[in-house]
mmCIF file of C-alpha atoms in Angstrom:
data_model
loop_
_atom_site.group_PDB
_atom_site.id
_atom_site.type_symbol
_atom_site.label_atom_id
_atom_site.label_comp_id
_atom_site.label_asym_id
_atom_site.label_seq_id
_atom_site.Cartn_x
_atom_site.Cartn_y
_atom_site.Cartn_z
ATOM 1 C CA MET A 1 23.304 11.173 27.589
ATOM 2 C CA PHE A 2 24.101 7.579 28.553
ATOM 3 C CA ILE A 3 24.501 4.729 26.079
ATOM 4 C CA VAL A 4 24.573 1.093 27.152
ATOM 5 C CA LYS A 5 26.713 -0.777 24.640
ATOM 6 C CA ALA A 6 26.897 -4.544 24.717
ATOM 7 C CA SER A 7 29.163 -7.000 22.978
ATOM 8 C CA ASN A 8 29.820 -10.686 22.813
ATOM 9 C CA GLN A 9 32.170 -12.757 20.687
ATOM 10 C CA ARG A 10 29.943 -12.337 17.596
ATOM 11 C CA HIS A 11 28.844 -8.707 17.518
ATOM 12 C CA GLN A 12 28.081 -5.449 19.329
ATOM 13 C CA TRP A 13 24.778 -3.699 19.922
ATOM 14 C CA ILE A 14 23.254 -0.794 21.790
ATOM 15 C CA SER A 15 21.031 -2.184 24.522
ATOM 16 C CA GLY A 16 19.789 1.101 26.007
ATOM 17 C CA ILE A 17 19.838 4.886 25.649
ATOM 18 C CA PHE A 18 19.011 7.253 28.499
ATOM 19 C CA LYS A 19 19.001 10.987 29.127
ATOM 20 C CA GLU A 20 19.201 10.653 32.921
ATOM 21 C CA GLU A 21 21.903 8.866 34.907
ATOM 22 C CA GLN A 22 19.477 7.348 37.424
ATOM 23 C CA GLU A 23 17.476 5.790 34.571
ATOM 24 C CA VAL A 24 20.557 4.062 33.154
ATOM 25 C CA LEU A 25 21.502 2.757 36.604
ATOM 26 C CA ASN A 26 17.985 1.362 37.100
ATOM 27 C CA TYR A 27 18.210 -0.241 33.661
ATOM 28 C CA ILE A 28 21.567 -1.897 34.415
ATOM 29 C CA ASP A 29 20.038 -3.363 37.581
ATOM 30 C CA SER A 30 17.220 -4.881 35.489
ATOM 31 C CA ILE A 31 19.541 -6.728 33.072
ATOM 32 C CA PRO A 32 19.665 -10.506 33.636
ATOM 33 C CA ASN A 33 22.949 -11.776 35.062
ATOM 34 C CA ASP A 34 23.789 -13.782 31.924
ATOM 35 C CA LEU A 35 23.849 -10.525 29.894
ATOM 36 C CA LYS A 36 25.073 -8.069 32.529
ATOM 37 C CA ASN A 37 28.800 -8.695 32.007
ATOM 38 C CA ASP A 38 28.436 -7.884 28.289
ATOM 39 C CA GLN A 39 27.310 -4.284 28.991
ATOM 40 C CA ILE A 40 29.260 -1.047 29.371
ATOM 41 C CA ILE A 41 27.982 2.491 29.940
ATOM 42 C CA ILE A 42 29.213 5.264 27.660
ATOM 43 C CA GLU A 43 28.550 8.836 28.767
ATOM 44 C CA LEU A 44 28.059 11.438 26.035
ATOM 45 C CA PRO A 45 28.276 14.826 27.765
ATOM 46 C CA ASN A 46 26.553 17.774 26.088
ATOM 47 C CA THR A 47 24.487 15.481 23.834
ATOM 48 C CA ASN A 48 20.744 15.978 23.501
ATOM 49 C CA TYR A 49 17.935 14.459 21.470
ATOM 50 C CA PRO A 50 17.835 14.093 18.567
ATOM 51 C CA PHE A 51 21.189 12.539 17.728
ATOM 52 C CA TYR A 52 22.305 9.723 15.459
ATOM 53 C CA ILE A 53 24.117 6.445 15.856
ATOM 54 C CA ILE A 54 26.179 5.357 12.876
ATOM 55 C CA GLU A 55 26.844 1.632 12.653
ATOM 56 C CA LYS A 56 29.673 0.747 10.310
ATOM 57 C CA GLU A 57 31.601 -2.513 10.302
ATOM 58 C CA ASN A 58 30.141 -3.463 13.699
ATOM 59 C CA GLU A 59 31.347 -0.231 15.329
ATOM 60 C CA PHE A 60 29.274 2.708 16.564
ATOM 61 C CA ASP A 61 29.725 6.472 16.329
ATOM 62 C CA PHE A 62 27.424 8.932 18.080
ATOM 63 C CA ILE A 63 26.944 12.108 16.052
ATOM 64 C CA GLU A 64 24.735 15.138 15.498
ATOM 65 C CA VAL A 65 23.067 16.270 12.282
ATOM 66 C CA GLU A 66 25.992 18.344 10.962
ATOM 67 C CA GLU A 67 28.347 15.371 11.186
ATOM 68 C CA LEU A 68 25.720 13.129 9.596
ATOM 69 C CA LEU A 69 25.421 15.405 6.570
ATOM 70 C CA GLN A 70 29.209 15.525 6.193
ATOM 71 C CA MET A 71 29.381 11.756 6.405
ATOM 72 C CA ILE A 72 26.712 11.258 3.726
ATOM 73 C CA ASN A 73 28.321 13.835 1.438
ATOM 74 C CA GLY A 74 31.720 12.201 1.911
ATOM 75 C CA ILE A 75 30.735 8.697 0.807
ATOM 76 C CA GLU A 76 33.248 7.270 -1.634
ATOM 77 C CA THR A 77 31.320 4.821 -3.781
ATOM 78 C CA THR A 78 32.635 1.462 -4.917
ATOM 79 C CA GLU A 79 31.428 -1.047 -7.489
ATOM 80 C CA GLU A 80 30.821 -3.678 -4.823
ATOM 81 C CA GLU A 81 27.284 -5.037 -5.183
ATOM 82 C CA ASN A 82 24.866 -5.005 -2.254
ATOM 83 C CA ARG A 83 27.181 -2.697 -0.343
ATOM 84 C CA VAL A 84 25.719 -1.074 2.749
ATOM 85 C CA TYR A 85 28.029 1.824 3.588
ATOM 86 C CA PHE A 86 26.566 2.311 7.035
ATOM 87 C CA ASN A 87 23.352 2.274 9.023
ATOM 88 C CA ILE A 88 21.892 5.435 10.534
ATOM 89 C CA PHE A 89 19.842 5.089 13.724
ATOM 90 C CA VAL A 90 17.701 8.114 14.596
ATOM 91 C CA ILE A 91 17.595 8.645 18.362
ATOM 92 C CA GLU A 92 14.766 10.934 19.459
ATOM 93 C CA THR A 93 14.026 9.606 22.930
ATOM 94 C CA ASP A 94 15.177 7.062 25.511
ATOM 95 C CA PHE A 95 15.425 3.503 24.198
ATOM 96 C CA VAL A 96 14.578 0.579 26.479
ATOM 97 C CA PRO A 97 14.260 -2.850 24.831
ATOM 98 C CA ASN A 98 11.599 -5.386 25.784
ATOM 99 C CA LYS A 99 14.288 -7.663 27.230
ATOM 100 C CA PRO A 100 16.887 -5.574 29.084
ATOM 101 C CA GLY A 101 20.410 -6.137 27.793
ATOM 102 C CA ALA A 102 19.341 -7.932 24.603
ATOM 103 C CA ASP A 103 19.800 -6.794 20.997
ATOM 104 C CA TYR A 104 16.608 -5.033 19.909
ATOM 105 C CA MET A 105 18.305 -2.366 17.780
ATOM 106 C CA GLY A 106 16.155 -3.357 14.823
ATOM 107 C CA ILE A 107 13.149 -1.643 16.408
ATOM 108 C CA ILE A 108 14.908 1.743 16.455
ATOM 109 C CA LYS A 109 14.065 3.991 13.503
ATOM 110 C CA HIS A 110 16.932 3.488 11.058
ATOM 111 C CA GLU A 111 18.070 3.611 7.450
ATOM 112 C CA HIS A 112 20.648 1.650 5.448
ATOM 113 C CA VAL A 113 22.825 3.784 3.172
ATOM 114 C CA LEU A 114 23.344 1.641 0.062
ATOM 115 C CA LEU A 115 25.717 1.379 -2.907
ATOM 116 C CA ASP A 116 24.184 4.154 -5.013
ATOM 117 C CA GLY A 117 23.932 6.515 -2.052
ATOM 118 C CA THR A 118 20.214 5.882 -1.645
ATOM 119 C CA ARG A 119 18.737 4.893 1.625
ATOM 120 C CA GLU A 120 16.767 1.760 2.285
ATOM 121 C CA ARG A 121 14.264 2.888 4.859
ATOM 122 C CA GLU A 122 13.213 0.835 7.811
ATOM 123 C CA MET A 123 11.244 3.279 9.856
ATOM 124 C CA VAL A 124 9.954 1.568 12.948
ATOM 125 C CA SER A 125 8.234 3.409 15.759
#
């Protein structure tokens, strides 16, 4: 599995997800020059669909279902209002945004794990 992670001075995002190496290389070639330097490729050997991306404090972890369940069960709650503990992105297939290199993570199926342990669903196909 190949993840294209991008970052600038404000934040990080995942700009592409690919099963095949040639697909990620083609994608990198399609990214406009003004965004190309912001991108890095992360290889996740022995990873298959589905898997999950956890976004927490502007960092990403790539995990499978067992780790996800452990993470949810291990949440230590606080009294902080409007607390989002982390976001879970469900990755079931390659992800190619409309504008290569840009931040379109919001269109990936995801959930926000909130203060009371509930999930605020934003399921987008």
